[in-house]
Tab-separated table of C-alpha atoms and ligand atoms in Angstrom:
chain	number	residue	atom	x	y	z
A	14	MET	CA	99.170	-10.033	-9.134
A	15	ALA	CA	97.449	-9.378	-5.881
A	16	THR	CA	93.822	-8.930	-4.988
A	17	SER	CA	93.335	-6.638	-2.072
A	18	VAL	CA	90.028	-6.082	-0.425
A	19	SER	CA	89.368	-3.498	2.240
A	20	LEU	CA	86.654	-4.343	4.696
A	21	PHE	CA	84.671	-2.045	6.883
A	22	LEU	CA	81.955	-3.152	9.229
A	23	PHE	CA	79.003	-0.898	9.890
A	24	LEU	CA	76.470	-2.015	12.407
A	25	ALA	CA	73.574	0.338	11.972
A	26	PRO	CA	71.555	2.019	13.332
A	27	PRO	CA	72.587	3.947	15.308
A	28	MET	CA	76.327	3.690	15.739
A	29	ILE	CA	79.358	2.024	14.294
A	30	LYS	CA	80.296	-0.640	16.778
A	31	ASN	CA	83.246	-2.197	15.173
A	32	LYS	CA	85.562	-1.612	12.318
A	33	ALA	CA	87.979	-4.086	10.887
A	34	SER	CA	90.195	-4.205	7.926
A	35	LEU	CA	91.694	-7.168	6.301
A	36	SER	CA	93.805	-7.626	3.311
A	37	ILE	CA	93.490	-10.725	1.255
A	38	ALA	CA	96.290	-11.317	-1.110
A	39	THR	CA	95.941	-13.946	-3.715
A	40	THR	CA	99.060	-14.576	-5.656
A	41	MET	CA	98.275	-15.446	-9.176
A	42	GLY	CA	100.638	-16.175	-11.963
A	43	PHE	CA	100.264	-16.009	-15.668
A	44	LEU	CA	100.262	-19.039	-17.829
A	45	LEU	CA	100.281	-18.550	-21.516
A	46	LEU	CA	98.749	-21.517	-23.229
A	47	GLY	CA	98.081	-19.852	-26.529
A	48	ALA	CA	95.277	-17.529	-27.468
A	49	TYR	CA	91.923	-19.044	-28.221
A	50	PHE	CA	88.927	-17.232	-29.572
A	51	TRP	CA	85.524	-18.765	-29.171
A	52	ILE	CA	82.903	-17.997	-31.761
A	53	PRO	CA	79.381	-19.043	-30.756
A	54	ASP	CA	78.130	-21.546	-33.306
A	55	THR	CA	74.373	-21.193	-33.412
A	56	HIS	CA	74.034	-23.925	-36.020
A	57	LEU	CA	75.780	-26.427	-33.766
A	58	GLN	CA	73.907	-25.175	-30.729
A	59	ALA	CA	70.685	-26.186	-32.404
A	60	GLN	CA	71.859	-29.779	-32.838
A	61	THR	CA	70.350	-32.238	-30.424
A	62	PHE	CA	72.480	-33.850	-27.784
A	63	THR	CA	72.131	-37.452	-26.677
A	64	PRO	CA	73.874	-38.069	-23.384
A	65	ASN	CA	75.726	-41.314	-22.890
A	66	TYR	CA	74.370	-43.311	-19.959
A	67	ASP	CA	76.077	-46.569	-20.893
A	68	GLU	CA	79.130	-47.350	-18.772
A	69	SER	CA	80.537	-49.610	-21.496
A	70	LYS	CA	80.623	-46.627	-23.867
A	71	VAL	CA	82.713	-44.462	-21.576
A	72	PRO	CA	85.865	-43.851	-23.616
A	73	GLN	CA	89.334	-44.883	-22.507
A	74	TYR	CA	91.092	-41.920	-20.960
A	75	THR	CA	94.254	-41.006	-19.106
A	76	LEU	CA	93.944	-38.467	-16.341
A	77	PRO	CA	96.583	-35.805	-15.756
A	78	ASP	CA	98.587	-36.721	-12.653
A	79	PRO	CA	98.108	-34.198	-9.856
A	80	LEU	CA	101.408	-35.350	-8.384
A	81	ARG	CA	103.524	-34.468	-11.406
A	82	PHE	CA	104.605	-30.939	-12.156
A	83	THR	CA	103.820	-29.537	-15.590
A	84	ASN	CA	107.441	-30.337	-16.525
A	85	GLY	CA	106.868	-34.035	-15.714
A	86	ASN	CA	108.828	-34.190	-12.454
A	87	VAL	CA	107.294	-36.006	-9.519
A	88	VAL	CA	105.828	-34.043	-6.618
A	89	ALA	CA	107.395	-35.969	-3.773
A	90	THR	CA	106.790	-33.882	-0.670
A	91	SER	CA	103.980	-31.872	0.874
A	92	GLU	CA	106.241	-28.790	0.659
A	93	ALA	CA	106.568	-29.267	-3.093
A	94	TRP	CA	102.782	-29.554	-3.316
A	95	HIS	CA	102.074	-26.433	-1.295
A	96	GLN	CA	104.880	-24.322	-2.700
A	97	LYS	CA	104.567	-25.106	-6.365
A	98	ARG	CA	102.229	-27.799	-7.660
A	99	ARG	CA	99.075	-26.457	-6.033
A	100	GLN	CA	99.743	-23.101	-7.646
A	101	GLU	CA	100.293	-24.679	-11.059
A	102	ILE	CA	96.937	-26.462	-10.884
A	103	LEU	CA	95.114	-23.422	-9.535
A	104	GLN	CA	96.426	-21.342	-12.426
A	105	LEU	CA	95.237	-23.935	-14.926
A	106	PHE	CA	91.707	-23.902	-13.492
A	107	GLU	CA	91.788	-20.109	-13.519
A	108	SER	CA	93.043	-19.654	-17.039
A	109	GLN	CA	91.332	-22.616	-18.725
A	110	VAL	CA	88.116	-23.362	-16.841
A	111	TYR	CA	86.459	-20.973	-14.389
A	112	GLY	CA	88.484	-17.868	-15.186
A	113	LYS	CA	90.669	-15.614	-13.142
A	114	THR	CA	89.171	-13.293	-10.583
A	115	PRO	CA	90.245	-9.753	-11.509
A	116	SER	CA	92.610	-7.988	-9.201
A	117	ALA	CA	91.270	-4.423	-8.964
A	118	ALA	CA	90.804	-3.087	-5.441
A	119	ILE	CA	87.242	-2.948	-4.232
A	120	THR	CA	85.610	-1.829	-1.023
A	121	VAL	CA	83.374	-4.174	0.941
A	122	THR	CA	81.063	-2.911	3.689
A	123	PHE	CA	78.665	-4.793	5.937
A	124	GLN	CA	75.439	-3.512	7.388
A	125	LEU	CA	73.191	-5.343	9.818
A	126	LYS	CA	69.758	-4.870	8.236
A	127	SER	CA	67.692	-6.830	10.729
A	128	LYS	CA	67.997	-9.094	13.715
A	129	ASN	CA	65.208	-11.267	15.092
A	130	PRO	CA	66.128	-13.223	18.237
A	131	ASN	CA	62.817	-15.132	18.084
A	132	ALA	CA	62.902	-16.802	14.708
A	133	PHE	CA	61.325	-20.256	14.488
A	134	GLN	CA	59.376	-19.833	17.746
A	135	GLY	CA	62.453	-18.668	19.600
A	136	LYS	CA	64.681	-21.535	18.482
A	137	ALA	CA	66.882	-19.335	16.311
A	138	THR	CA	68.225	-15.844	15.892
A	139	ARG	CA	67.903	-14.534	12.371
A	140	LYS	CA	70.190	-11.871	10.991
A	141	GLU	CA	70.213	-10.161	7.614
A	142	ILE	CA	73.443	-8.522	6.538
A	143	ALA	CA	73.783	-6.313	3.479
A	144	ILE	CA	77.202	-6.904	1.942
A	145	GLN	CA	77.947	-3.955	-0.275
A	146	VAL	CA	80.822	-4.105	-2.728
A	147	SER	CA	81.909	-1.064	-4.635
A	148	SER	CA	84.543	-0.012	-7.095
A	149	GLN	CA	84.882	3.183	-9.119
A	150	GLN	CA	82.556	1.584	-11.665
A	151	ARG	CA	79.522	0.603	-9.591
A	152	VAL	CA	78.011	-0.675	-6.353
A	153	LEU	CA	76.452	-4.093	-5.783
A	154	THR	CA	74.592	-5.402	-2.739
A	155	MET	CA	74.324	-9.039	-1.677
A	156	ASP	CA	71.956	-9.989	1.139
A	157	LEU	CA	73.331	-12.561	3.545
A	158	LEU	CA	70.720	-14.410	5.613
A	159	ILE	CA	71.953	-16.134	8.786
A	160	TYR	CA	70.218	-18.395	11.302
A	161	LEU	CA	71.977	-19.011	14.626
A	162	PRO	CA	70.862	-21.653	17.127
A	163	ASN	CA	69.546	-20.183	20.393
A	164	ASP	CA	70.078	-23.300	22.474
A	165	ARG	CA	73.789	-22.883	23.101
A	166	PRO	CA	76.148	-19.935	23.029
A	167	GLY	CA	78.301	-19.402	19.956
A	168	PRO	CA	80.519	-19.034	18.085
A	169	TYR	CA	78.937	-21.638	15.814
A	170	ARG	CA	80.105	-23.984	13.136
A	171	THR	CA	78.391	-22.609	10.069
A	172	PHE	CA	77.090	-23.941	6.770
A	173	LEU	CA	77.339	-21.411	3.964
A	174	GLY	CA	75.808	-21.862	0.530
A	175	LEU	CA	74.168	-19.896	-2.240
A	176	ASN	CA	70.480	-20.377	-2.991
A	177	PHE	CA	68.560	-20.470	-6.282
A	178	GLY	CA	65.366	-18.589	-5.479
A	179	GLY	CA	66.053	-15.650	-3.156
A	180	ASN	CA	66.563	-15.749	0.608
A	181	HIS	CA	62.798	-15.747	1.171
A	182	SER	CA	62.583	-19.073	-0.708
A	183	VAL	CA	64.654	-21.011	1.847
A	184	THR	CA	62.361	-20.245	4.769
A	185	THR	CA	58.632	-20.241	5.409
A	186	GLU	CA	58.955	-17.313	7.832
A	187	LYS	CA	56.444	-14.673	6.862
A	188	ASP	CA	58.343	-11.550	7.870
A	189	LEU	CA	61.295	-11.882	5.512
A	190	SER	CA	60.926	-9.649	2.482
A	191	ILE	CA	60.579	-11.163	-0.969
A	192	SER	CA	63.656	-10.607	-3.129
A	193	ASN	CA	63.081	-8.046	-5.864
A	194	ARG	CA	66.026	-9.211	-7.982
A	195	TRP	CA	66.041	-10.899	-11.388
A	196	MET	CA	64.952	-14.554	-11.127
A	197	ARG	CA	64.852	-17.449	-13.572
A	198	ASN	CA	61.238	-17.984	-14.585
A	199	LYS	CA	59.473	-20.953	-13.002
A	200	GLU	CA	55.800	-20.189	-12.860
A	201	ASP	CA	54.740	-23.162	-10.744
A	202	HIS	CA	57.276	-22.019	-8.128
A	203	GLY	CA	56.089	-18.402	-8.184
A	204	TYR	CA	58.786	-16.900	-10.420
A	205	ILE	CA	56.986	-14.906	-13.093
A	206	ASN	CA	58.379	-12.323	-15.520
A	207	HIS	CA	61.774	-12.818	-13.897
A	208	ARG	CA	60.515	-11.676	-10.522
A	209	ALA	CA	59.656	-13.597	-7.350
A	210	THR	CA	56.080	-13.570	-6.082
A	211	GLU	CA	54.698	-14.416	-2.634
A	212	HIS	CA	54.088	-17.964	-3.856
A	213	SER	CA	57.855	-18.525	-3.908
A	214	ARG	CA	58.191	-17.936	-0.155
A	215	GLY	CA	59.612	-21.135	1.318
A	216	ILE	CA	59.472	-22.910	-2.043
A	217	TYR	CA	62.995	-24.283	-1.515
A	218	SER	CA	62.666	-24.799	2.240
A	219	SER	CA	62.965	-28.575	1.858
A	220	ARG	CA	66.479	-27.922	0.523
A	221	TRP	CA	67.264	-25.768	3.560
A	222	PRO	CA	65.968	-27.623	6.663
A	223	VAL	CA	66.854	-24.718	8.948
A	224	GLU	CA	65.195	-26.117	12.067
A	225	SER	CA	66.996	-29.459	11.780
A	226	ILE	CA	70.286	-27.653	11.223
A	227	ILE	CA	70.016	-25.351	14.227
A	228	GLN	CA	68.795	-28.254	16.334
A	229	ARG	CA	72.231	-29.769	15.851
A	230	ASN	CA	73.837	-26.486	16.865
A	231	PHE	CA	75.089	-25.413	13.491
A	232	ALA	CA	74.454	-21.966	12.095
A	233	VAL	CA	73.393	-21.721	8.475
A	234	ALA	CA	73.899	-18.818	6.083
A	235	THR	CA	72.914	-18.161	2.503
A	236	ILE	CA	72.921	-15.572	-0.285
A	237	TYR	CA	70.769	-15.542	-3.425
A	238	TYR	CA	73.215	-16.306	-6.236
A	239	GLY	CA	71.531	-13.759	-8.519
A	240	ASP	CA	72.547	-11.001	-6.104
A	241	ILE	CA	76.108	-11.689	-7.256
A	242	ASP	CA	75.437	-12.357	-10.919
A	243	PRO	CA	71.991	-13.032	-12.425
A	244	ASP	CA	72.083	-16.429	-14.117
A	245	TYR	CA	71.581	-15.548	-17.777
A	246	HIS	CA	73.942	-14.610	-20.528
A	247	ASP	CA	73.854	-10.851	-20.953
A	248	GLY	CA	77.511	-10.473	-21.896
A	249	PHE	CA	78.387	-9.744	-18.252
A	250	GLN	CA	76.721	-6.337	-18.082
A	251	ASP	CA	74.905	-6.819	-14.793
A	252	GLY	CA	76.152	-8.530	-11.648
A	253	VAL	CA	79.621	-8.190	-10.235
A	254	HIS	CA	81.733	-8.406	-13.407
A	255	PRO	CA	81.507	-4.722	-14.447
A	256	LEU	CA	82.842	-3.654	-11.043
A	257	PHE	CA	86.185	-4.892	-12.183
A	258	TYR	CA	86.316	-3.677	-15.781
A	259	GLU	CA	89.425	-1.742	-16.701
A	260	PRO	CA	88.855	1.503	-18.603
A	261	GLY	CA	87.503	0.534	-22.017
A	262	GLN	CA	86.714	-3.055	-21.025
A	263	SER	CA	83.137	-4.240	-21.542
A	264	LYS	CA	83.367	-7.976	-20.890
A	265	PRO	CA	85.776	-10.388	-19.204
A	266	ASN	CA	88.885	-11.374	-21.154
A	267	HIS	CA	89.100	-14.949	-22.454
A	268	ASP	CA	90.886	-16.099	-19.342
A	269	GLN	CA	88.800	-14.105	-16.863
A	270	TRP	CA	85.914	-15.288	-14.739
A	271	GLY	CA	82.449	-16.273	-15.823
A	272	SER	CA	79.420	-16.606	-13.570
A	273	LEU	CA	80.665	-19.612	-11.570
A	274	GLY	CA	83.786	-17.634	-10.682
A	275	ALA	CA	81.660	-14.671	-9.639
A	276	TRP	CA	79.415	-16.799	-7.456
A	277	ALA	CA	82.456	-18.349	-5.775
A	278	TRP	CA	83.826	-14.861	-5.175
A	279	GLY	CA	80.532	-13.956	-3.459
A	280	LEU	CA	80.974	-16.865	-1.041
A	281	SER	CA	84.370	-15.479	-0.101
A	282	ARG	CA	82.825	-12.083	0.650
A	283	ALA	CA	80.457	-13.825	3.088
A	284	MET	CA	83.550	-15.389	4.636
A	285	ASP	CA	85.055	-11.880	4.990
A	286	TYR	CA	82.004	-10.989	7.017
A	287	PHE	CA	82.209	-14.114	9.167
A	288	GLN	CA	85.701	-13.112	10.220
A	289	ILE	CA	84.314	-10.115	12.046
A	290	ASP	CA	81.064	-11.601	13.358
A	291	THR	CA	81.728	-13.124	16.767
A	292	ASP	CA	78.653	-15.391	16.471
A	293	ILE	CA	80.362	-17.307	13.690
A	294	ASP	CA	83.374	-19.556	14.177
A	295	SER	CA	85.140	-18.501	10.988
A	296	ASP	CA	87.624	-21.365	11.317
A	297	LYS	CA	84.713	-23.789	11.027
A	298	VAL	CA	82.796	-22.735	7.967
A	299	ILE	CA	81.499	-25.455	5.672
A	300	VAL	CA	80.936	-24.204	2.142
A	301	LEU	CA	78.345	-26.214	0.262
A	302	GLY	CA	76.089	-26.093	-2.744
A	303	HIS	CA	73.742	-27.999	-4.991
A	304	SER	CA	74.223	-28.569	-8.698
A	305	ARG	CA	75.658	-25.425	-10.398
A	306	LEU	CA	76.077	-24.055	-6.895
A	307	GLY	CA	77.900	-27.268	-5.918
A	308	LYS	CA	80.398	-26.582	-8.711
A	309	THR	CA	80.627	-23.086	-7.234
A	310	ALA	CA	81.244	-24.369	-3.691
A	311	LEU	CA	84.149	-26.564	-4.839
A	312	TRP	CA	85.719	-23.721	-6.803
A	313	ALA	CA	85.274	-21.363	-3.830
A	314	ALA	CA	86.999	-23.804	-1.467
A	315	ALA	CA	89.763	-24.474	-3.995
A	316	GLN	CA	90.651	-20.778	-4.099
A	317	ASP	CA	89.858	-19.686	-0.564
A	318	THR	CA	91.593	-21.767	2.062
A	319	ARG	CA	89.584	-20.122	4.850
A	320	PHE	CA	86.777	-22.601	4.135
A	321	ALA	CA	87.288	-25.550	6.478
A	322	ILE	CA	85.189	-28.110	4.595
A	323	ALA	CA	83.644	-28.297	1.124
A	324	ILE	CA	80.498	-30.240	0.258
A	325	SER	CA	79.175	-30.592	-3.272
A	326	ASN	CA	75.734	-32.002	-3.925
A	327	ASN	CA	74.916	-33.375	-7.402
A	328	SER	CA	77.516	-30.997	-8.844
A	329	GLY	CA	78.258	-33.064	-11.963
A	330	CYS	CA	80.008	-31.667	-15.024
A	331	GLY	CA	82.350	-28.819	-14.128
A	332	GLY	CA	81.927	-29.854	-10.485
A	333	ALA	CA	83.008	-33.150	-8.988
A	334	ALA	CA	82.483	-35.366	-12.070
A	335	LEU	CA	85.429	-36.290	-14.286
A	336	SER	CA	85.020	-34.513	-17.632
A	337	ARG	CA	86.923	-37.169	-19.590
A	338	ARG	CA	84.220	-39.763	-18.898
A	339	ARG	CA	81.701	-37.829	-21.011
A	340	PHE	CA	78.903	-39.585	-19.096
A	341	GLY	CA	75.706	-37.523	-18.910
A	342	GLU	CA	76.435	-33.834	-19.349
A	343	THR	CA	79.604	-33.063	-21.311
A	344	VAL	CA	81.896	-30.060	-21.620
A	345	GLN	CA	80.431	-29.137	-24.987
A	346	ARG	CA	76.896	-29.455	-23.766
A	347	ILE	CA	77.426	-27.368	-20.666
A	348	ASN	CA	79.281	-24.658	-22.591
A	349	ARG	CA	76.507	-24.461	-25.164
A	350	SER	CA	73.654	-24.439	-22.665
A	351	PHE	CA	75.348	-22.057	-20.250
A	352	PRO	CA	77.963	-20.040	-22.154
A	353	HIS	CA	78.343	-17.632	-19.254
A	354	TRP	CA	79.288	-20.126	-16.528
A	355	PHE	CA	82.923	-20.797	-17.411
A	356	ASN	CA	85.504	-18.606	-19.104
A	357	THR	CA	85.866	-18.343	-22.876
A	358	ASN	CA	89.020	-20.477	-22.949
A	359	PHE	CA	87.059	-23.457	-21.615
A	360	LYS	CA	85.112	-23.636	-24.889
A	361	GLN	CA	88.213	-24.918	-26.672
A	362	PHE	CA	87.708	-28.216	-24.836
A	363	ASN	CA	84.260	-28.854	-26.313
A	364	ASN	CA	84.468	-32.456	-27.517
A	365	ARG	CA	88.202	-32.337	-26.775
A	366	GLU	CA	88.194	-33.378	-23.134
A	367	ASP	CA	91.401	-35.370	-23.546
A	368	THR	CA	93.309	-32.164	-24.220
A	369	LEU	CA	92.280	-30.599	-20.901
A	370	PRO	CA	95.416	-29.925	-18.832
A	371	ILE	CA	93.387	-30.771	-15.721
A	372	ASP	CA	90.375	-32.868	-14.801
A	373	GLN	CA	87.971	-32.444	-11.925
A	374	HIS	CA	89.879	-34.703	-9.497
A	375	MET	CA	92.424	-31.892	-9.458
A	376	LEU	CA	89.761	-29.426	-8.340
A	377	ILE	CA	89.211	-31.625	-5.303
A	378	ALA	CA	92.966	-31.945	-4.817
A	379	LEU	CA	93.177	-28.143	-4.592
A	380	ILE	CA	91.079	-28.341	-1.430
A	381	ALA	CA	93.545	-30.740	0.256
A	382	PRO	CA	94.119	-31.406	3.073
A	383	ARG	CA	90.694	-30.024	4.074
A	384	PRO	CA	87.807	-32.509	4.214
A	385	VAL	CA	85.531	-32.845	1.174
A	386	LEU	CA	82.197	-34.640	0.983
A	387	VAL	CA	80.873	-35.388	-2.482
A	388	SER	CA	77.188	-36.167	-2.499
A	389	SER	CA	75.354	-37.827	-5.398
A	390	ALA	CA	71.876	-39.150	-6.179
A	391	GLU	CA	71.392	-42.516	-7.859
A	392	GLU	CA	68.906	-41.300	-10.458
A	393	ASP	CA	70.886	-38.168	-11.268
A	394	ARG	CA	72.799	-39.775	-14.107
A	395	TRP	CA	73.162	-36.407	-15.875
A	396	ALA	CA	75.613	-35.500	-13.067
A	397	ASP	CA	77.490	-38.830	-13.388
A	398	PRO	CA	77.530	-40.174	-9.794
A	399	ARG	CA	80.286	-42.648	-10.625
A	400	GLY	CA	82.422	-39.920	-12.179
A	401	GLU	CA	81.982	-37.926	-8.967
A	402	LEU	CA	83.194	-40.844	-6.851
A	403	LEU	CA	86.147	-41.460	-9.173
A	404	SER	CA	87.260	-37.844	-8.803
A	405	LEU	CA	87.483	-38.313	-5.058
A	406	GLN	CA	89.448	-41.506	-5.464
A	407	GLU	CA	91.833	-39.841	-7.910
A	408	ALA	CA	92.448	-37.008	-5.440
A	409	ASP	CA	93.340	-39.535	-2.752
A	410	ALA	CA	97.080	-39.582	-3.543
A	411	VAL	CA	97.357	-35.842	-2.873
A	412	TYR	CA	95.469	-36.131	0.396
A	413	ARG	CA	97.722	-38.954	1.515
A	414	LEU	CA	100.860	-37.058	0.555
A	415	LEU	CA	99.610	-34.288	2.827
A	416	GLY	CA	99.275	-36.713	5.722
A	417	THR	CA	95.524	-37.432	5.780
A	418	ASP	CA	93.704	-40.740	5.350
A	419	GLY	CA	92.323	-39.599	1.971
A	420	THR	CA	89.353	-41.745	1.000
A	421	GLY	CA	90.353	-44.067	3.837
A	422	THR	CA	89.364	-47.137	1.860
A	423	THR	CA	89.708	-48.696	-1.520
A	424	THR	CA	86.194	-50.112	-1.509
A	425	VAL	CA	83.116	-48.276	-2.681
A	426	PRO	CA	81.216	-47.091	0.392
A	427	SER	CA	77.813	-48.591	1.009
A	428	LYS	CA	74.800	-46.329	1.240
A	429	ASP	CA	74.147	-46.924	4.904
A	430	ARG	CA	77.641	-47.028	6.297
A	431	PRO	CA	78.846	-43.804	7.903
A	432	TYR	CA	81.830	-42.727	5.960
A	433	PHE	CA	83.995	-40.174	7.643
A	434	SER	CA	87.357	-40.246	5.942
A	435	THR	CA	88.795	-36.896	4.869
A	436	LEU	CA	87.493	-37.540	1.370
A	437	SER	CA	83.992	-38.936	1.717
A	438	TYR	CA	81.243	-39.933	-0.640
A	439	HIS	CA	77.517	-40.054	-0.020
A	440	ILE	CA	74.900	-41.388	-2.389
A	441	ARG	CA	71.194	-41.779	-1.822
A	442	PRO	CA	68.345	-43.151	-3.906
A	443	GLY	CA	66.330	-40.630	-5.863
A	444	LYS	CA	66.657	-37.640	-8.080
A	445	HIS	CA	68.600	-34.424	-8.517
A	446	ASP	CA	67.727	-32.531	-5.333
A	447	VAL	CA	68.874	-31.725	-1.801
A	448	THR	CA	66.974	-33.667	0.842
A	449	LEU	CA	67.003	-33.997	4.611
A	450	GLN	CA	68.837	-37.274	4.103
A	451	ASP	CA	71.580	-35.361	2.306
A	452	TRP	CA	71.689	-32.765	5.076
A	453	ASN	CA	71.988	-35.495	7.697
A	454	ALA	CA	75.048	-36.755	5.832
A	455	PHE	CA	76.420	-33.191	5.601
A	456	MET	CA	75.934	-32.672	9.340
A	457	ASN	CA	77.342	-36.074	10.361
A	458	PHE	CA	80.419	-35.455	8.245
A	459	SER	CA	80.897	-31.897	9.501
A	460	GLU	CA	80.373	-32.876	13.148
A	461	HIS	CA	83.023	-35.530	12.767
A	462	HIS	CA	85.615	-33.184	11.282
A	463	LEU	CA	84.846	-29.973	13.159
A	464	LYS	CA	84.488	-30.435	16.871
A	465	PRO	CA	82.561	-27.536	18.444
B	5	GTR	C1	71.548	-28.315	-15.366
B	5	GTR	C2	72.995	-28.306	-15.748
B	5	GTR	C3	73.788	-28.939	-14.664
B	5	GTR	C4	73.410	-28.451	-13.298
B	5	GTR	C5	71.950	-28.122	-13.132
B	5	GTR	C6	71.577	-27.213	-11.983
B	5	GTR	O1	70.712	-27.845	-16.356
B	5	GTR	O2	73.123	-28.983	-16.954
B	5	GTR	O3	75.167	-28.771	-14.918
B	5	GTR	O4	74.166	-27.376	-12.910
B	5	GTR	O5	71.426	-27.501	-14.241
B	5	GTR	O6	72.339	-26.356	-11.567
B	5	GTR	O7	70.452	-27.332	-11.518
């Protein structure tokens, strides 16, 4: 199957300045692993869940070997990895975990909505781009917010991530309009009746330290994840999924994408735009995300090799953490709390992690040989910091086969030691969050791997 996307750039008003087209072909294969039908079990959903936080109670497990083909043969060369094994693993994550991205042709257009060369007292240039995607079924618009440093000429190395609260929530700037999209309620943050209020302006700005980022000559770009698919389970009626429905289809098939897959797809559409924006060095884009959006960033980088670096922050279950450890959040728990995140097939692994044909170290391996930084927080046991580190270590063999230094060490990195191997781990004291300390680690790592 092939996914082809036509791109047109409109810079408006008043005239079209540039026009580009690009075809992205993703070869996907079919893997038939038996049909599975998931029936929501409301009785079981009501049962309470007690997470395991005791390392001695982590069950014995054997991880699938990323360097063995499905038929058991050893993957001995980088050619064998790139030509066959990577594809096998990618297909397993598509069909069994996040879901396949449908292949129907869609049109993507870009419109420059605003440009302010004097953002942050003249330190940055702010751009807003409307990314419009359309199929015969419907049209969807995602707003991409970009800050470029004014100190030095571009093109810039660029951080790209989705945000939780609307683009206006990442910045305290007063002249950015408040998102009018569906929001998760959080009254103390200014999200009421599923809409953002003025109180939510800048509410997540500590997670997006724009001034510190541009000061180090990186650009930073973000999209509200709800622009791509609102984060609630409506049977995939809103958001991007219906754009791709075949005639008569009203929800994704069991092996097709859920919300995480859709969000990852949205990151790739931002990357499409970067390829035609001369301010952005599209060979040096770092895709990153926090928590559910950290899972999304890893899955985006696994599928889309245009991303130069991937950084996950506190991504946990379904992100960097090994599922088989069942420490903190588990597959069953995540599928019951968020039935729309993964595909339907993934539900068959509820409480049956040992039957998964993959584990999350193989998600990281899919990003090889590109650098990955996994970032954890000591008190965020729900996300299993140790399971996140182990995933990196288990991906090491693939990275070394491909000629990199992998984790570069066999010892656990200390908190204060800079750690710049291709596979790096960062952990800080404190809770589930993104802090300036995390961003400093992201920037140090990215500066090391992507010279301007
Ligand atoms: C939690 C969920 C985690 C993580 C987090 C978040 O409720 O269990 O997997 O994604 O939300 O995204 O903030």
